Coordinates of C-alpha atoms and ligand atoms in Angstrom, one line a residue:
Chain A
M1 CA -31.1 0.7 22.2
K2 CA -29.7 -2.0 24.4
T3 CA -26.1 -2.6 25.0
T4 CA -24.4 -4.8 22.5
D5 CA -23.9 -7.7 25.0
D6 CA -27.5 -8.7 25.7
R7 CA -28.4 -8.7 22.0
P8 CA -29.1 -12.2 20.6
K9 CA -25.9 -13.4 19.0
I10 CA -26.8 -13.5 15.4
D11 CA -25.6 -11.3 12.6
R12 CA -26.8 -10.6 9.1
R13 CA -24.6 -13.1 7.4
S14 CA -25.6 -16.1 9.5
F15 CA -29.1 -14.9 9.3
L16 CA -29.0 -15.0 5.5
A17 CA -27.1 -18.3 5.6
G18 CA -29.9 -19.8 7.8
G19 CA -32.3 -19.3 5.0
T20 CA -36.0 -19.0 5.2
A21 CA -36.6 -22.2 7.2
A22 CA -34.9 -20.7 10.2
M23 CA -36.8 -17.4 9.8
G24 CA -39.8 -18.4 12.0
A25 CA -37.6 -19.4 14.9
I26 CA -35.5 -16.3 14.7
A27 CA -38.5 -14.1 14.4
A28 CA -39.9 -15.7 17.5
G29 CA -36.6 -15.2 19.3
V30 CA -36.4 -11.5 18.5
T31 CA -39.9 -10.3 19.2
G32 CA -38.7 -9.0 22.5
A33 CA -35.7 -7.3 21.0
S34 CA -35.6 -3.6 20.3
A35 CA -36.4 -2.0 16.9
G36 CA -32.7 -1.3 16.5
F37 CA -31.8 -5.0 16.5
I38 CA -34.4 -5.8 13.8
E39 CA -33.1 -2.9 11.8
D40 CA -29.6 -4.3 12.2
L41 CA -30.7 -7.7 11.0
L42 CA -32.2 -6.2 7.9
H43 CA -29.2 -3.9 7.7
K44 CA -29.6 -1.4 5.0
N45 CA -26.8 -0.5 2.7
F46 CA -24.5 2.3 4.0
K47 CA -25.9 4.5 1.3
E48 CA -29.5 4.1 2.4
I49 CA -29.2 4.4 6.2
S50 CA -30.9 7.6 7.5
P51 CA -28.5 10.2 9.0
D52 CA -30.1 9.7 12.4
R53 CA -29.7 6.0 12.4
M54 CA -26.1 6.3 11.0
Q55 CA -25.3 8.6 14.0
R56 CA -26.5 6.0 16.4
I57 CA -24.7 3.1 14.7
V58 CA -21.4 5.1 14.6
R59 CA -21.7 6.1 18.3
E60 CA -22.3 2.6 19.3
M61 CA -19.4 1.4 17.2
E62 CA -17.1 4.0 18.8
Q63 CA -18.2 2.9 22.3
E64 CA -17.6 -0.7 21.5
Y65 CA -14.2 -0.2 20.0
T66 CA -13.1 2.3 22.8
E67 CA -14.0 -0.4 25.3
K68 CA -12.4 -3.2 23.4
Y69 CA -9.1 -1.5 22.6
G70 CA -8.8 0.9 25.5
K71 CA -8.2 3.8 23.2
N72 CA -10.3 6.8 22.3
V73 CA -11.6 5.5 18.9
T74 CA -13.4 7.7 16.4
V75 CA -15.3 6.3 13.5
S76 CA -15.9 8.9 10.7
T77 CA -18.6 8.7 8.0
K78 CA -17.3 11.8 6.3
G79 CA -18.4 11.9 2.7
A80 CA -16.7 12.9 -0.6
Q81 CA -15.7 16.5 -1.1
Q82 CA -17.2 18.3 -4.1
G83 CA -14.9 18.6 -7.1
V84 CA -12.5 15.9 -6.0
L85 CA -11.5 12.8 -7.8
F86 CA -8.6 11.0 -6.3
G87 CA -5.7 9.7 -8.4
Y88 CA -2.5 8.0 -7.5
G89 CA 0.9 7.9 -9.2
L90 CA 3.8 5.5 -8.7
D91 CA 7.3 6.1 -10.1
L92 CA 8.6 2.7 -11.2
S93 CA 12.1 4.2 -11.9
R94 CA 12.4 5.1 -8.2
C95 CA 10.8 2.2 -6.3
I96 CA 13.5 0.1 -4.7
G97 CA 11.2 -2.7 -3.4
C98 CA 11.8 -2.0 0.3
R99 CA 8.2 -2.9 1.3
R100 CA 8.0 0.0 3.8
C101 CA 4.7 0.9 2.1
V102 CA 3.3 -2.6 2.7
Y103 CA 3.8 -2.4 6.4
G104 CA 3.0 1.2 6.7
C105 CA -0.4 0.4 5.2
V106 CA -1.0 -2.5 7.6
N107 CA -0.1 -0.1 10.5
E108 CA -2.6 2.5 9.3
N109 CA -5.5 0.4 8.2
N110 CA -5.9 -2.2 11.0
Q111 CA -5.4 -5.3 8.9
S112 CA -5.3 -8.7 10.5
R113 CA -1.8 -9.5 11.5
D114 CA -2.2 -13.3 11.5
P115 CA -3.9 -14.6 9.3
Q116 CA -1.9 -12.0 7.5
I117 CA -3.5 -9.5 5.1
H118 CA -1.5 -7.1 3.0
W119 CA -3.3 -4.6 0.7
I120 CA -0.1 -3.8 -1.2
R121 CA 1.9 -6.5 -2.9
V122 CA 5.3 -5.6 -4.3
L123 CA 6.2 -7.6 -7.4
E124 CA 9.9 -8.1 -8.3
M125 CA 10.4 -8.2 -12.1
D126 CA 13.3 -9.0 -14.3
K127 CA 14.6 -5.8 -16.1
S128 CA 15.2 -7.8 -19.3
K129 CA 11.6 -9.0 -19.4
G130 CA 9.8 -5.7 -18.7
I131 CA 6.5 -5.8 -17.0
N132 CA 5.7 -9.5 -17.0
L133 CA 3.2 -10.4 -14.3
E134 CA 3.3 -14.1 -14.8
E135 CA 7.0 -14.3 -14.0
S136 CA 7.0 -11.7 -11.2
N137 CA 7.9 -12.7 -7.7
P138 CA 6.3 -11.2 -4.6
Y139 CA 8.3 -13.3 -2.2
Y140 CA 11.8 -11.9 -2.9
N141 CA 13.9 -11.3 0.2
P142 CA 17.6 -10.6 -0.6
E143 CA 20.0 -9.0 1.9
T144 CA 19.5 -5.6 0.3
V145 CA 17.3 -4.1 -2.4
P146 CA 17.3 -2.9 -5.2
E147 CA 19.1 -5.8 -6.9
E148 CA 21.0 -5.2 -10.1
D149 CA 18.8 -6.9 -12.5
S150 CA 15.4 -6.3 -10.9
F151 CA 12.8 -3.6 -10.8
Y152 CA 9.8 -3.5 -8.5
M153 CA 6.1 -2.9 -9.1
P154 CA 3.9 -2.4 -6.1
V155 CA 0.3 -3.3 -6.8
A156 CA -2.8 -2.6 -4.7
C157 CA -6.4 -1.7 -5.6
Q158 CA -6.3 0.4 -8.8
Q159 CA -9.6 2.2 -8.0
C160 CA -11.0 1.5 -11.4
R161 CA -13.6 3.9 -12.9
N162 CA -15.2 0.8 -14.6
A163 CA -14.7 -1.6 -11.7
P164 CA -15.5 -5.3 -12.4
C165 CA -15.8 -6.1 -8.7
I166 CA -18.7 -3.7 -8.2
K167 CA -20.6 -5.2 -11.1
V168 CA -20.5 -8.8 -9.7
C169 CA -21.4 -8.1 -6.1
P170 CA -24.8 -9.7 -5.6
V171 CA -25.8 -7.5 -2.7
E172 CA -24.3 -4.2 -3.7
A173 CA -21.9 -4.3 -0.7
T174 CA -19.2 -2.5 -2.7
W175 CA -19.5 0.6 -4.8
Q176 CA -17.6 3.7 -6.0
E177 CA -17.9 6.9 -4.1
A178 CA -18.2 10.3 -5.7
D179 CA -14.5 11.0 -5.2
G180 CA -13.7 7.8 -7.0
I181 CA -12.8 5.5 -4.0
V182 CA -14.2 2.0 -4.3
V183 CA -15.4 1.0 -0.9
V184 CA -16.8 -2.1 0.9
D185 CA -19.6 -2.0 3.5
Y186 CA -18.3 -4.7 5.8
D187 CA -21.7 -5.1 7.5
H188 CA -23.3 -5.7 4.2
C189 CA -20.8 -8.0 2.6
I190 CA -21.9 -11.7 2.6
G191 CA -18.5 -13.0 2.0
C192 CA -19.3 -14.7 -1.3
R193 CA -15.9 -13.6 -2.8
C194 CA -17.3 -13.0 -6.3
C195 CA -15.5 -9.6 -6.3
M196 CA -12.2 -11.3 -5.5
S197 CA -12.4 -13.4 -8.6
A198 CA -13.6 -10.5 -10.7
C199 CA -10.7 -8.2 -9.7
P200 CA -7.9 -8.6 -12.3
Y201 CA -5.3 -7.1 -9.9
G202 CA -5.7 -9.5 -6.9
A203 CA -6.4 -6.4 -4.8
R204 CA -9.2 -7.8 -2.7
H205 CA -8.5 -9.9 0.4
F206 CA -10.7 -12.2 2.4
N207 CA -10.8 -12.6 6.2
W208 CA -10.5 -16.3 6.4
A209 CA -10.6 -16.2 10.2
E210 CA -11.3 -13.7 13.0
P211 CA -8.8 -10.9 12.3
E212 CA -6.0 -10.7 14.9
L213 CA -5.3 -7.2 15.9
A214 CA -3.6 -6.3 19.2
A215 CA -5.1 -3.4 21.2
E216 CA -1.8 -1.5 21.3
S217 CA -1.5 -1.7 17.5
V218 CA -5.0 -0.4 16.7
N219 CA -5.1 2.9 14.8
P220 CA -8.0 4.7 16.5
D221 CA -8.7 7.2 13.7
M222 CA -11.2 5.1 11.7
H223 CA -13.6 5.5 8.9
Y224 CA -16.8 3.5 8.5
L225 CA -15.9 2.5 5.0
G226 CA -12.2 2.2 5.6
N227 CA -10.0 1.0 8.4
R228 CA -12.5 0.0 11.1
P229 CA -11.8 -3.5 12.3
R230 CA -13.3 -6.1 10.0
P231 CA -15.4 -9.1 11.1
N232 CA -14.5 -12.6 10.1
G233 CA -15.7 -13.6 6.6
V234 CA -15.7 -10.3 4.7
V235 CA -13.7 -8.9 1.9
E236 CA -11.4 -5.8 2.3
K237 CA -9.1 -3.8 0.1
C238 CA -7.1 -0.5 -0.3
T239 CA -9.3 2.6 0.1
F240 CA -6.6 5.2 -0.6
C241 CA -6.6 5.6 3.2
I242 CA -10.1 7.0 3.1
Q243 CA -9.8 8.1 6.8
R244 CA -6.8 10.2 5.9
V245 CA -7.6 11.6 2.4
R246 CA -11.1 12.7 3.2
N247 CA -9.4 14.9 5.9
G248 CA -6.9 16.3 3.4
K249 CA -4.0 14.1 4.3
Y250 CA -1.8 12.1 2.0
P251 CA -2.2 8.3 2.2
A252 CA 0.1 6.5 4.6
C253 CA 2.1 4.7 1.8
V254 CA 2.8 8.1 0.1
E255 CA 4.4 9.4 3.3
I256 CA 6.4 6.4 4.3
C257 CA 8.0 5.6 1.0
P258 CA 11.7 6.4 1.6
V259 CA 12.4 7.3 -2.1
G260 CA 9.3 9.4 -2.7
A261 CA 8.1 7.0 -5.5
R262 CA 4.4 7.6 -4.5
K263 CA 2.3 10.5 -5.6
F264 CA -1.3 11.4 -4.7
G265 CA -3.8 14.1 -5.5
N266 CA -7.0 15.5 -7.0
L267 CA -7.4 14.7 -10.7
L268 CA -9.9 17.5 -11.1
D269 CA -7.5 20.2 -10.1
E270 CA -5.4 21.5 -13.0
A271 CA -2.6 22.6 -10.6
D272 CA -2.5 19.4 -8.6
E273 CA 0.7 17.3 -8.5
M274 CA -1.1 14.4 -10.2
R275 CA -2.2 16.6 -13.1
V276 CA 1.2 18.1 -13.5
L277 CA 2.6 14.6 -13.4
M278 CA 0.2 13.3 -16.1
R279 CA 1.0 16.3 -18.3
K280 CA 4.8 16.0 -18.0
K281 CA 5.4 12.3 -17.8
R282 CA 4.2 9.4 -19.8
V283 CA 1.9 7.4 -17.5
F284 CA 0.3 4.0 -18.0
V285 CA -2.3 1.9 -16.2
L286 CA -2.0 -1.8 -15.5
K287 CA -3.9 -4.2 -17.8
E288 CA -5.2 -1.3 -19.9
D289 CA -6.8 -3.8 -22.3
L290 CA -9.3 -4.9 -19.8
N291 CA -11.0 -1.5 -19.9
T292 CA -11.1 -1.2 -16.1
Q293 CA -9.9 2.4 -16.4
P294 CA -7.8 2.6 -13.2
K295 CA -7.1 5.9 -11.4
F296 CA -3.7 4.4 -10.4
Y297 CA -1.0 5.6 -12.8
Y298 CA 2.4 4.1 -13.1
F299 CA 5.2 6.2 -14.7
Y300 CA 8.9 6.4 -15.2
A301 CA 10.2 9.8 -14.1
T302 CA 13.7 9.2 -15.4
Chain B
M1 CA -24.6 -58.8 -50.2
K2 CA -23.3 -55.4 -50.4
E3 CA -25.8 -54.1 -47.9
N4 CA -24.7 -56.8 -45.4
E5 CA -21.2 -55.7 -45.5
E6 CA -22.1 -52.1 -44.8
Q7 CA -24.2 -53.3 -41.9
Q8 CA -21.3 -55.3 -40.5
E9 CA -19.0 -52.3 -40.8
L10 CA -21.5 -50.1 -39.0
G11 CA -21.9 -52.7 -36.3
Q12 CA -18.1 -52.9 -35.8
D13 CA -17.9 -49.1 -35.2
L14 CA -20.6 -49.3 -32.5
L15 CA -19.2 -52.2 -30.6
P16 CA -16.8 -51.5 -27.8
G17 CA -13.5 -52.4 -29.3
W18 CA -9.9 -51.7 -28.4
S19 CA -10.1 -48.0 -29.3
A20 CA -13.0 -47.4 -26.9
L21 CA -11.1 -49.1 -24.1
V22 CA -8.1 -47.0 -24.8
V23 CA -10.2 -43.8 -24.7
M24 CA -11.7 -44.9 -21.4
L25 CA -8.3 -45.7 -20.0
M26 CA -7.0 -42.3 -21.1
I27 CA -10.0 -40.5 -19.4
F28 CA -9.4 -42.5 -16.2
G29 CA -5.7 -41.7 -16.3
V30 CA -6.2 -38.0 -16.8
L31 CA -8.7 -37.9 -13.9
T32 CA -6.2 -39.7 -11.7
V33 CA -3.5 -37.2 -12.5
I34 CA -5.8 -34.2 -11.9
T35 CA -6.8 -35.7 -8.5
L36 CA -3.2 -36.3 -7.6
M37 CA -2.1 -32.8 -8.7
T38 CA -4.9 -31.2 -6.6
L39 CA -3.9 -33.2 -3.6
L40 CA -0.3 -32.2 -4.1
R41 CA -1.0 -28.6 -4.6
G42 CA -3.2 -28.5 -1.5
S43 CA -0.2 -29.4 0.6
D44 CA 2.9 -27.3 1.0
D45 CA 5.4 -30.1 0.1
H46 CA 6.1 -28.6 -3.3
V47 CA 7.3 -25.3 -1.7
D48 CA 11.1 -25.3 -1.4
S49 CA 12.0 -25.8 2.3
T50 CA 14.2 -22.7 2.2
A51 CA 11.5 -20.5 0.6
E52 CA 10.5 -17.3 2.3
G53 CA 7.0 -16.4 3.1
R54 CA 6.1 -18.7 6.0
I55 CA 5.9 -16.3 8.9
A56 CA 3.4 -13.5 9.3
Y57 CA 5.3 -10.4 10.3
G58 CA 3.6 -7.1 11.3
P59 CA 4.7 -3.5 11.7
E60 CA 5.1 -4.3 15.4
D61 CA 8.1 -6.5 14.6
F62 CA 10.0 -3.4 13.4
P63 CA 10.0 -1.0 16.4
E64 CA 13.1 0.8 14.8
L65 CA 10.9 2.1 12.0
D66 CA 8.6 5.1 12.5
F67 CA 5.3 4.0 11.0
E68 CA 3.3 6.8 12.7
M69 CA 5.2 9.7 11.0
E70 CA 3.8 12.5 13.1
L71 CA 3.6 15.8 11.2
L72 CA 6.1 18.5 12.0
P73 CA 4.3 20.9 14.5
H74 CA 4.6 23.8 12.1
V75 CA 2.9 21.9 9.3
Q76 CA 0.1 20.9 11.7
E77 CA -0.1 24.6 12.8
A78 CA -0.2 25.8 9.2
A79 CA -2.9 23.3 8.4
E80 CA -5.1 24.4 11.3
G81 CA -4.5 28.1 10.5
K82 CA -6.2 27.5 7.2
E83 CA -3.2 28.8 5.3
A84 CA -3.6 26.4 2.5
G85 CA -0.6 25.7 0.3
V86 CA 2.0 26.5 3.0
F87 CA 5.3 24.7 2.3
T88 CA 7.7 24.1 5.1
V89 CA 11.1 22.4 5.1
P90 CA 13.1 21.0 8.0
P91 CA 16.5 22.6 8.6
P92 CA 19.3 21.4 6.4
P93 CA 20.9 18.1 7.6
F94 CA 24.4 18.8 9.0
S95 CA 26.3 15.9 10.5
E96 CA 26.2 16.0 14.2
E97 CA 29.9 16.1 15.0
Y98 CA 30.4 19.3 13.0
I99 CA 29.9 22.8 14.0
F100 CA 27.8 25.4 12.2
P101 CA 28.6 28.2 11.3
C102 CA 31.6 26.7 9.5
S103 CA 33.4 30.0 9.8
E104 CA 33.9 29.3 13.5
C105 CA 36.9 27.2 12.4
H106 CA 37.5 28.2 8.8
A107 CA 37.8 31.9 9.4
D108 CA 41.3 31.4 10.9
L109 CA 42.3 28.7 8.4
E110 CA 44.3 29.3 5.2
V111 CA 42.4 28.4 2.1
N112 CA 43.9 25.3 0.4
P113 CA 42.2 24.6 -3.0
E114 CA 44.4 21.6 -3.6
R115 CA 42.8 18.2 -4.2
R116 CA 44.2 16.1 -1.3
E117 CA 43.4 13.4 1.2
L118 CA 41.6 15.0 4.1
V119 CA 43.1 14.3 7.5
D120 CA 41.9 15.2 11.0
M121 CA 38.7 16.9 9.9
H122 CA 36.1 15.9 7.4
D123 CA 37.9 12.6 6.8
D124 CA 34.6 10.8 6.8
I125 CA 33.6 12.4 3.6
V126 CA 33.8 10.1 0.6
L127 CA 33.5 12.1 -2.5
N128 CA 31.5 10.0 -5.0
H129 CA 29.8 12.6 -7.0
G130 CA 31.8 13.0 -10.2
P131 CA 35.1 12.8 -8.2
A132 CA 37.3 13.4 -11.1
E133 CA 35.7 16.8 -11.9
R134 CA 34.7 18.0 -8.5
W135 CA 36.4 19.2 -5.4
C136 CA 35.1 20.9 -2.2
L137 CA 35.4 24.5 -3.3
D138 CA 33.3 23.9 -6.5
C139 CA 30.3 24.1 -4.3
H140 CA 31.5 25.5 -0.9
N141 CA 32.3 29.1 -1.0
A142 CA 36.1 29.7 -0.3
A143 CA 35.9 33.1 1.2
D144 CA 32.9 32.6 3.4
R145 CA 32.3 28.9 4.4
D146 CA 28.8 29.6 5.8
H147 CA 27.5 29.8 2.2
L148 CA 27.4 27.7 -0.9
R149 CA 28.4 29.3 -4.2
L150 CA 26.7 28.9 -7.6
V151 CA 28.7 28.9 -10.8
N152 CA 27.8 32.5 -11.5
G153 CA 29.2 33.5 -8.1
T154 CA 25.9 34.0 -6.3
L155 CA 26.1 32.9 -2.7
V156 CA 23.2 30.8 -1.3
G157 CA 22.5 29.5 2.2
F158 CA 22.4 25.9 3.0
E159 CA 18.7 26.0 3.3
E160 CA 18.6 26.9 -0.4
S161 CA 21.0 24.2 -1.5
Y162 CA 18.5 23.0 -4.1
K163 CA 19.5 26.0 -6.2
L164 CA 23.0 24.6 -6.3
C165 CA 21.9 21.1 -7.2
G166 CA 19.5 22.4 -9.8
Q167 CA 22.4 23.9 -11.8
C168 CA 23.3 20.5 -13.1
H169 CA 20.2 18.5 -12.4
G170 CA 17.7 20.8 -14.1
T171 CA 15.0 18.3 -15.0
I172 CA 15.0 16.8 -11.6
F173 CA 14.9 20.2 -10.0
R174 CA 11.8 21.0 -12.1
D175 CA 10.1 17.8 -11.1
W176 CA 10.9 18.4 -7.5
R177 CA 9.5 21.9 -7.6
E178 CA 6.2 20.5 -9.0
G179 CA 6.1 17.7 -6.4
I180 CA 6.8 14.9 -8.9
H181 CA 10.3 14.2 -7.5
G182 CA 11.0 13.7 -3.8
R183 CA 9.0 13.2 -0.7
R184 CA 6.2 15.3 0.6
R185 CA 4.2 14.9 3.7
G186 CA 1.1 16.6 5.2
Y187 CA -2.0 17.6 3.3
W188 CA -2.6 16.9 -0.4
D189 CA -4.9 20.0 -0.5
G190 CA -3.0 22.3 1.9
A191 CA 0.0 22.7 4.1
K192 CA 2.8 20.3 3.5
Q193 CA 6.4 19.6 4.3
Y194 CA 8.9 19.0 1.6
L195 CA 12.5 18.0 1.8
L196 CA 15.8 19.4 0.5
C197 CA 17.8 17.2 -1.9
A198 CA 20.3 16.7 0.9
H199 CA 17.7 15.2 3.2
C200 CA 17.6 12.1 1.1
H201 CA 20.8 12.2 -0.9
N202 CA 24.2 12.6 0.6
P203 CA 25.5 15.5 -1.5
H204 CA 29.0 14.0 -1.4
S205 CA 27.8 10.6 -2.5
P206 CA 24.2 11.0 -3.8
K207 CA 23.4 7.5 -4.9
F208 CA 20.7 5.9 -2.8
E209 CA 22.0 3.3 -0.3
A210 CA 20.6 -0.1 -0.8
M211 CA 18.5 -1.3 2.2
K212 CA 17.1 -4.5 3.7
P213 CA 13.6 -5.1 2.5
L214 CA 10.8 -5.8 5.0
P215 CA 9.8 -9.5 5.0
P216 CA 7.7 -11.0 2.2
P217 CA 4.1 -11.8 2.6
V218 CA 2.9 -15.2 3.8
R219 CA 2.4 -17.7 1.0
P220 CA -1.2 -19.0 0.7
Q221 CA 0.0 -22.5 1.8
F222 CA 1.2 -21.1 5.1
L223 CA -1.7 -18.7 5.8
R224 CA -3.6 -19.5 9.0
T225 CA -7.2 -20.3 8.2
A226 CA -10.3 -20.5 10.3
A227 CA -10.0 -24.3 10.9
E228 CA -6.6 -24.1 12.5
V229 CA -7.3 -20.9 14.4
E230 CA -9.8 -22.1 17.0
P231 CA -7.7 -24.6 18.9
E232 CA -4.4 -22.9 18.4
H233 CA -5.5 -19.4 19.1
A234 CA -5.5 -19.4 22.9
G235 CA -2.0 -20.8 23.2
A236 CA -0.6 -18.6 20.5
T237 CA -1.7 -15.4 22.2
E238 CA -0.5 -16.5 25.6
E239 CA 3.0 -17.2 24.4
G240 CA 3.1 -13.7 23.1
H241 CA 3.0 -15.2 19.6
D242 CA 6.3 -13.7 18.6
Q243 CA 6.6 -14.2 14.9
Ligands
SF4_401 S1 8.0 2.1 0.1 FE1 8.4 3.1 -1.9 S2 10.4 2.2 -2.5 FE2 9.6 0.9 -0.9 S3 8.5 -0.7 -2.0 FE3 7.0 0.8 -1.4 S4 6.9 2.2 -3.3 FE4 8.7 0.9 -3.5
SF4_402 S1 -17.5 -10.8 -1.1 FE1 -17.5 -9.1 -2.6 S2 -19.1 -9.6 -4.1 FE2 -19.5 -10.9 -2.3 S3 -20.9 -9.7 -1.0 FE3 -18.8 -9.1 -0.3 S4 -18.3 -7.3 -1.5 FE4 -20.0 -8.3 -2.5

């Protein structure tokens, strides 16, 4: 495999955009290139890449990022654990709308700082109106929160069991893993944004420009399907912090929430916090009538 | 004759008359309005000039906040030692100016159970926890100040203060024990750290303090897009691009 630099500068997306007319020219240009490059060009879905090839890709990625950011970067491809289905709980009676979770998420998941991408959006709602998404306000910024007449509802990817975004993707660049996390293969996504319009929660975000991420801000613990730096022109979203939860850790937003409104665990384990929560409290899911069957449960503990 | 009339009527309907003109004008009008609205919405003029959500902040703009949240060493140790399900708790939060054990001062002091204004010592304590019904020695043990006292007379250490709180707040105590109430950090499937009630709630004034929220997201109208990025980018990074 050659180093990344002397490879012809063309990626899968522009290749596809070029269409068949350009194919002859490109083919002529790459006859001298290594097999790896042609494989890259006809990049297989993450699920179909052979373990050997995957190893090579990941090692290359680690090398590239380590050089680029001057940190020892690791890119994991760790798969789902047997007998685990992740679920999330959020206590609306506790959340005070402080947005610590929003920025904690950005810090953990290497989102672009400007153009800004936030995976979590906290909606301010009027207590007298209940959960009313149309009249909610994500741009609130008073001196202090919580305000007397408001309550707050953070919304991110709801990790649906019956996810509409997966169904509409024309290239199968997004799918649900065995542990229930809906992931995106950034190298396979063609940026058509069908999934964004299919998602009823506004949870998917598009990289409208080259993401801006300073080297000193990079979180070097990465996962292939999670927080590795995204290229321009692909879609991204919350992955329950796949790089943390696959190693047993709580997601970053769970840990940073100053009021402990956020809960996380394994839905298949009777004794897990999430299962206890679902037994003891009345939980609900957002937009239940759409039959998306989220694994993100809201509840009021008091 | 009758047929002729019918034909005439039919003909009138088909000819472009006033009604057709009005319909065409209406279509034209609606299209114009739609075009204008689209143009207007595309700009940011309709956003209130004082509205928030113009600047892209990042976690770097808040160095005073700890976003990394390193685990306590003993949680990390427990996790590595494969002792799944280990629960650890940081020491109880005493205010820095005061001395523990409390008996160092209180052993020589006479016990005064009177409700009074505290002077010289502990005057920073604002009792806002059922102030009419409660006074210091309802929870702090009079004879031995290094302990707390439950209503049944049992003495508990400060590291077990949750037993004291749980006497009244039973439902919350149960939720906390199960992990539904309160903060936990560490491993969802193993070693974790939990906190005492007093780590988050000031026991003398338990209501959560209001806090300044972190800034709102950038509105779509103010989001930088690819077109603007290319020429601006170089300059922006050079200047440090502070907010
Ligand atoms: S950090 Fe917790 S309290 Fe703050 S907005 Fe997020 S969920 Fe709500
Ligand atoms: S934008 Fe969404 S739907 Fe389109 S290719 Fe990417 S993941 Fe699939």
